[in-house]
C-alpha positions as YAML, in Angstrom:
chain: A
units: angstrom
residues:
- id: 1
  name: MET
  ca: [-61.22, -100.66, 9.27]
- id: 2
  name: PRO
  ca: [-59.58, -97.02, 9.06]
- id: 3
  name: GLN
  ca: [-57.49, -97.86, 5.42]
- id: 4
  name: PRO
  ca: [-54.38, -95.81, 4.87]
- id: 5
  name: THR
  ca: [-54.40, -93.35, 2.28]
- id: 6
  name: THR
  ca: [-50.93, -92.11, 2.52]
- id: 7
  name: PRO
  ca: [-48.77, -95.18, 2.83]
- id: 8
  name: THR
  ca: [-45.34, -92.95, 3.46]
- id: 9
  name: THR
  ca: [-44.18, -91.14, 6.25]
- id: 10
  name: PRO
  ca: [-46.17, -89.21, 7.95]
- id: 11
  name: ILE
  ca: [-48.46, -91.98, 7.48]
- id: 12
  name: THR
  ca: [-52.52, -91.11, 7.10]
- id: 13
  name: PHE
  ca: [-55.31, -92.69, 7.67]
- id: 14
  name: GLU
  ca: [-59.19, -92.10, 7.63]
- id: 15
  name: ALA
  ca: [-61.48, -92.53, 9.89]
- id: 16
  name: PRO
  ca: [-65.35, -92.45, 9.09]
- id: 17
  name: THR
  ca: [-66.49, -93.88, 11.89]
- id: 18
  name: ALA
  ca: [-65.93, -94.02, 15.51]
- id: 19
  name: ALA
  ca: [-65.63, -98.26, 15.20]
- id: 20
  name: ALA
  ca: [-62.68, -97.57, 13.03]
- id: 21
  name: MET
  ca: [-61.45, -94.72, 15.14]
- id: 22
  name: HIS
  ca: [-60.93, -97.27, 18.00]
- id: 23
  name: GLN
  ca: [-60.07, -100.19, 15.95]
- id: 24
  name: LEU
  ca: [-56.93, -97.75, 14.77]
- id: 25
  name: GLY
  ca: [-56.05, -97.26, 18.35]
- id: 26
  name: ILE
  ca: [-55.96, -101.26, 18.86]
- id: 27
  name: ARG
  ca: [-53.46, -100.89, 15.86]
- id: 28
  name: ILE
  ca: [-50.96, -98.75, 17.55]
- id: 29
  name: ALA
  ca: [-51.08, -100.41, 20.95]
- id: 30
  name: ALA
  ca: [-50.07, -103.41, 18.94]
- id: 31
  name: GLN
  ca: [-47.43, -101.83, 17.83]
- id: 32
  name: ALA
  ca: [-45.67, -99.84, 21.50]
- id: 33
  name: HIS
  ca: [-43.62, -100.76, 23.28]
- id: 34
  name: GLY
  ca: [-42.84, -100.17, 27.01]
- id: 35
  name: GLY
  ca: [-40.97, -96.95, 27.32]
- id: 36
  name: ASP
  ca: [-42.91, -95.22, 24.22]
- id: 37
  name: VAL
  ca: [-44.13, -91.51, 24.63]
- id: 38
  name: ILE
  ca: [-47.47, -91.18, 22.02]
- id: 39
  name: LEU
  ca: [-48.63, -87.45, 21.64]
- id: 40
  name: LEU
  ca: [-52.11, -86.72, 20.84]
- id: 41
  name: SER
  ca: [-53.29, -83.83, 19.43]
- id: 42
  name: GLY
  ca: [-56.38, -82.75, 17.20]
- id: 43
  name: PRO
  ca: [-59.24, -80.00, 18.09]
- id: 44
  name: LEU
  ca: [-62.48, -80.88, 20.68]
- id: 45
  name: GLY
  ca: [-64.31, -83.60, 19.03]
- id: 46
  name: ALA
  ca: [-61.72, -84.79, 16.96]
- id: 47
  name: GLY
  ca: [-61.93, -87.96, 18.43]
- id: 48
  name: LYS
  ca: [-58.84, -88.46, 20.57]
- id: 49
  name: THR
  ca: [-60.78, -90.24, 23.49]
- id: 50
  name: THR
  ca: [-61.82, -92.62, 21.39]
- id: 51
  name: LEU
  ca: [-58.12, -93.36, 19.69]
- id: 52
  name: ALA
  ca: [-57.31, -93.59, 23.55]
- id: 53
  name: GLN
  ca: [-59.74, -95.92, 24.49]
- id: 54
  name: GLY
  ca: [-58.90, -98.03, 21.41]
- id: 55
  name: ILE
  ca: [-55.17, -98.01, 22.46]
- id: 56
  name: GLY
  ca: [-56.40, -99.13, 26.11]
- id: 57
  name: THR
  ca: [-58.30, -101.95, 24.71]
- id: 58
  name: GLY
  ca: [-54.82, -102.87, 22.59]
- id: 59
  name: LEU
  ca: [-53.43, -103.24, 25.65]
- id: 60
  name: ASN
  ca: [-55.61, -104.80, 27.70]
- id: 61
  name: VAL
  ca: [-56.75, -102.38, 29.69]
- id: 62
  name: ASN
  ca: [-59.67, -103.15, 31.94]
- id: 63
  name: GLU
  ca: [-60.33, -99.88, 33.46]
- id: 64
  name: PRO
  ca: [-62.23, -97.42, 31.93]
- id: 65
  name: VAL
  ca: [-60.36, -94.97, 29.86]
- id: 66
  name: VAL
  ca: [-62.29, -91.77, 29.65]
- id: 67
  name: SER
  ca: [-60.53, -87.92, 29.50]
- id: 68
  name: PRO
  ca: [-58.79, -87.10, 32.61]
- id: 69
  name: THR
  ca: [-59.06, -83.66, 32.55]
- id: 70
  name: PHE
  ca: [-60.17, -82.83, 36.01]
- id: 71
  name: THR
  ca: [-57.13, -85.48, 37.47]
- id: 72
  name: ILE
  ca: [-54.46, -84.14, 34.62]
- id: 73
  name: ALA
  ca: [-52.86, -87.97, 34.70]
- id: 74
  name: ARG
  ca: [-54.55, -91.29, 34.83]
- id: 75
  name: GLU
  ca: [-52.50, -94.40, 35.60]
- id: 76
  name: LEU
  ca: [-54.48, -97.30, 34.02]
- id: 77
  name: HIS
  ca: [-53.19, -101.13, 34.10]
- id: 78
  name: GLY
  ca: [-53.25, -104.11, 31.48]
- id: 79
  name: GLN
  ca: [-50.80, -106.22, 29.51]
- id: 80
  name: PHE
  ca: [-48.91, -105.94, 25.98]
- id: 81
  name: SER
  ca: [-49.85, -108.80, 23.66]
- id: 82
  name: ASP
  ca: [-46.79, -111.19, 24.71]
- id: 83
  name: GLY
  ca: [-48.66, -111.11, 28.50]
- id: 84
  name: THR
  ca: [-45.97, -108.66, 30.51]
- id: 85
  name: PRO
  ca: [-48.08, -106.22, 32.66]
- id: 86
  name: ALA
  ca: [-48.60, -103.02, 30.83]
- id: 87
  name: THR
  ca: [-48.88, -99.46, 32.32]
- id: 88
  name: LEU
  ca: [-50.72, -96.45, 30.63]
- id: 89
  name: ILE
  ca: [-50.59, -93.48, 31.92]
- id: 90
  name: HIS
  ca: [-53.15, -90.87, 30.24]
- id: 91
  name: VAL
  ca: [-51.77, -86.86, 30.67]
- id: 92
  name: ASP
  ca: [-54.38, -84.44, 29.53]
- id: 93
  name: ALA
  ca: [-51.80, -81.57, 28.99]
- id: 94
  name: TYR
  ca: [-54.56, -78.84, 28.14]
- id: 95
  name: ARG
  ca: [-54.53, -76.74, 31.04]
- id: 96
  name: LEU
  ca: [-50.24, -77.36, 31.78]
- id: 97
  name: GLY
  ca: [-48.68, -74.70, 30.82]
- id: 98
  name: GLY
  ca: [-50.34, -71.46, 31.46]
- id: 99
  name: ASN
  ca: [-49.01, -68.09, 30.73]
- id: 100
  name: ALA
  ca: [-48.72, -66.66, 34.12]
- id: 101
  name: TYR
  ca: [-44.49, -66.42, 33.61]
- id: 102
  name: ALA
  ca: [-42.09, -65.95, 36.11]
- id: 103
  name: PRO
  ca: [-39.33, -63.51, 34.54]
- id: 104
  name: GLY
  ca: [-36.91, -65.14, 32.01]
- id: 105
  name: GLU
  ca: [-38.86, -68.06, 32.05]
- id: 106
  name: ASP
  ca: [-39.86, -69.54, 28.68]
- id: 107
  name: SER
  ca: [-43.11, -72.32, 27.73]
- id: 108
  name: VAL
  ca: [-40.49, -75.06, 27.96]
- id: 109
  name: ASP
  ca: [-39.22, -74.33, 31.62]
- id: 110
  name: ARG
  ca: [-42.66, -73.48, 32.60]
- id: 111
  name: LEU
  ca: [-43.75, -76.93, 31.43]
- id: 112
  name: LEU
  ca: [-40.81, -78.44, 32.86]
- id: 113
  name: ASP
  ca: [-41.71, -77.49, 36.40]
- id: 114
  name: GLU
  ca: [-45.48, -77.68, 36.41]
- id: 115
  name: LEU
  ca: [-45.14, -81.63, 35.04]
- id: 116
  name: GLU
  ca: [-42.18, -81.64, 37.95]
- id: 117
  name: SER
  ca: [-45.11, -80.33, 40.32]
- id: 118
  name: ILE
  ca: [-47.26, -83.69, 39.33]
- id: 119
  name: GLY
  ca: [-44.49, -86.08, 39.69]
- id: 120
  name: LEU
  ca: [-44.25, -86.92, 35.45]
- id: 121
  name: ASP
  ca: [-40.93, -85.44, 34.57]
- id: 122
  name: GLU
  ca: [-38.91, -88.19, 35.02]
- id: 123
  name: GLU
  ca: [-41.94, -90.59, 34.26]
- id: 124
  name: LEU
  ca: [-41.80, -88.81, 31.02]
- id: 125
  name: GLU
  ca: [-38.24, -88.11, 30.12]
- id: 126
  name: ASN
  ca: [-37.48, -91.89, 30.98]
- id: 127
  name: PRO
  ca: [-40.49, -94.15, 30.84]
- id: 128
  name: GLY
  ca: [-40.20, -97.31, 32.64]
- id: 129
  name: ASP
  ca: [-39.72, -100.67, 30.42]
- id: 130
  name: ASN
  ca: [-43.64, -101.48, 30.95]
- id: 131
  name: THR
  ca: [-44.92, -98.01, 30.74]
- id: 132
  name: ILE
  ca: [-46.32, -95.98, 28.26]
- id: 133
  name: ILE
  ca: [-46.91, -92.74, 28.27]
- id: 134
  name: LEU
  ca: [-50.70, -91.16, 26.28]
- id: 135
  name: MET
  ca: [-50.27, -87.16, 26.65]
- id: 136
  name: GLU
  ca: [-53.77, -85.59, 25.27]
- id: 137
  name: TRP
  ca: [-52.88, -81.89, 23.51]
- id: 138
  name: GLY
  ca: [-49.65, -83.05, 23.66]
- id: 139
  name: GLU
  ca: [-48.29, -81.16, 20.85]
- id: 140
  name: GLN
  ca: [-47.40, -78.04, 23.44]
- id: 141
  name: MET
  ca: [-44.65, -80.41, 25.20]
- id: 142
  name: ALA
  ca: [-43.19, -81.77, 22.19]
- id: 143
  name: ALA
  ca: [-40.14, -79.73, 22.83]
- id: 144
  name: ALA
  ca: [-39.61, -80.74, 26.24]
- id: 145
  name: LEU
  ca: [-40.43, -84.22, 25.39]
- id: 146
  name: ALA
  ca: [-37.86, -87.34, 24.72]
- id: 147
  name: ASP
  ca: [-36.86, -87.53, 21.01]
- id: 148
  name: GLN
  ca: [-38.32, -90.62, 20.68]
- id: 149
  name: ARG
  ca: [-41.84, -90.84, 20.22]
- id: 150
  name: LEU
  ca: [-45.16, -91.17, 17.99]
- id: 151
  name: ASP
  ca: [-47.09, -87.67, 16.95]
- id: 152
  name: ILE
  ca: [-50.43, -88.27, 16.44]
- id: 153
  name: HIS
  ca: [-52.81, -85.45, 15.14]
- id: 154
  name: ILE
  ca: [-56.84, -86.05, 13.51]
- id: 155
  name: ASP
  ca: [-58.37, -83.36, 11.82]
- id: 156
  name: ARG
  ca: [-62.03, -83.23, 11.71]
- id: 157
  name: PRO
  ca: [-64.07, -81.10, 8.91]
- id: 158
  name: ILE
  ca: [-65.84, -78.43, 10.37]
- id: 159
  name: SER
  ca: [-67.01, -76.63, 7.48]
- id: 160
  name: THR
  ca: [-69.19, -79.29, 6.33]
- id: 161
  name: PRO
  ca: [-72.98, -78.51, 6.50]
- id: 162
  name: ASN
  ca: [-75.16, -80.25, 9.49]
- id: 163
  name: ARG
  ca: [-71.90, -80.90, 11.77]
- id: 164
  name: HIS
  ca: [-72.99, -78.69, 14.17]
- id: 165
  name: ASP
  ca: [-75.87, -79.77, 16.86]
- id: 166
  name: THR
  ca: [-78.09, -76.96, 18.13]
- id: 167
  name: THR
  ca: [-75.73, -75.72, 20.32]
- id: 168
  name: GLY
  ca: [-73.26, -74.92, 18.28]
- id: 169
  name: GLU
  ca: [-71.36, -78.08, 19.23]
- id: 170
  name: LEU
  ca: [-69.74, -80.34, 16.76]
- id: 171
  name: THR
  ca: [-71.28, -83.77, 16.34]
- id: 172
  name: SER
  ca: [-69.48, -86.44, 16.19]
- id: 173
  name: ASP
  ca: [-70.80, -87.08, 12.19]
- id: 174
  name: GLY
  ca: [-68.00, -86.61, 9.98]
- id: 175
  name: THR
  ca: [-64.45, -88.73, 8.70]
- id: 176
  name: ARG
  ca: [-61.21, -88.23, 10.68]
- id: 177
  name: THR
  ca: [-57.86, -87.66, 9.67]
- id: 178
  name: VAL
  ca: [-55.52, -89.52, 11.47]
- id: 179
  name: SER
  ca: [-51.68, -88.63, 10.59]
- id: 180
  name: LEU
  ca: [-49.30, -90.78, 12.38]
- id: 181
  name: ILE
  ca: [-45.52, -88.72, 12.44]
- id: 182
  name: PRO
  ca: [-42.76, -90.97, 14.24]
- id: 183
  name: VAL
  ca: [-40.17, -89.07, 15.88]
- id: 184
  name: GLY
  ca: [-37.08, -91.11, 15.97]
- id: 185
  name: ASP
  ca: [-35.42, -94.38, 15.23]
- id: 186
  name: SER
  ca: [-37.84, -96.52, 17.29]
- id: 187
  name: TRP
  ca: [-40.78, -95.62, 16.25]
- id: 188
  name: ARG
  ca: [-39.69, -95.09, 12.53]
- id: 189
  name: GLN
  ca: [-39.41, -99.09, 12.35]
- id: 190
  name: ARG
  ca: [-42.36, -99.92, 13.72]
- id: 191
  name: ILE
  ca: [-44.65, -97.18, 11.80]
- id: 192
  name: ASN
  ca: [-44.78, -99.33, 8.50]
- id: 193
  name: GLN
  ca: [-46.27, -102.36, 10.13]
- id: 194
  name: LEU
  ca: [-49.39, -100.24, 10.69]
- id: 195
  name: THR
  ca: [-50.39, -100.60, 7.27]
- id: 196
  name: ARG
  ca: [-50.77, -104.11, 7.23]
- id: 197
  name: PRO
  ca: [-54.32, -105.34, 7.80]
- id: 198
  name: ASP
  ca: [-53.20, -108.02, 10.45]
- id: 199
  name: SER
  ca: [-51.50, -105.75, 12.49]
- id: 200
  name: SER
  ca: [-53.52, -105.83, 15.74]
- id: 201
  name: GLU
  ca: [-53.45, -109.63, 15.84]
- id: 202
  name: GLU
  ca: [-49.56, -109.56, 15.76]
...
């Protein structure tokens, strides 16, 4: 289980293995409520999908939690710890935004237009009572989202020798540093629960 290294705001965890990253996702899900927006960012190979899978496990999602890259968004169904239905909308924002702006159009307007075109704009602005939005590569959209959210950033070592395979791709080796930044009072009131060893069991 990952251990917090800085029990302040933001709270930082070390995840030395994929299992530790998955367990952190479970612990985050234990504190999640309907209506939450969670933004997940980090470089390729950082472990975003592994963390998302842990969140899915914590929400009792029985469907596979995989990268939604080719569909942009996937809707998954599970349950909160109290047994009420939970809907996890897993979004990949990597391909949103583009660079072909209309005259006078800024990046936020472009993103909102694209979200509207795929039917996610209202869901992101006002998630349903049983819905959690989990957005990968979401940092580019922070200004367009609700002011109550949890920002998660994953850093991974890239300068250590033997962290690449023969093709030059990053491997799964190396401890990840996961920073949790609560934005708004809702997550600030819950974030410190993640430092408690039994937080995934509540």
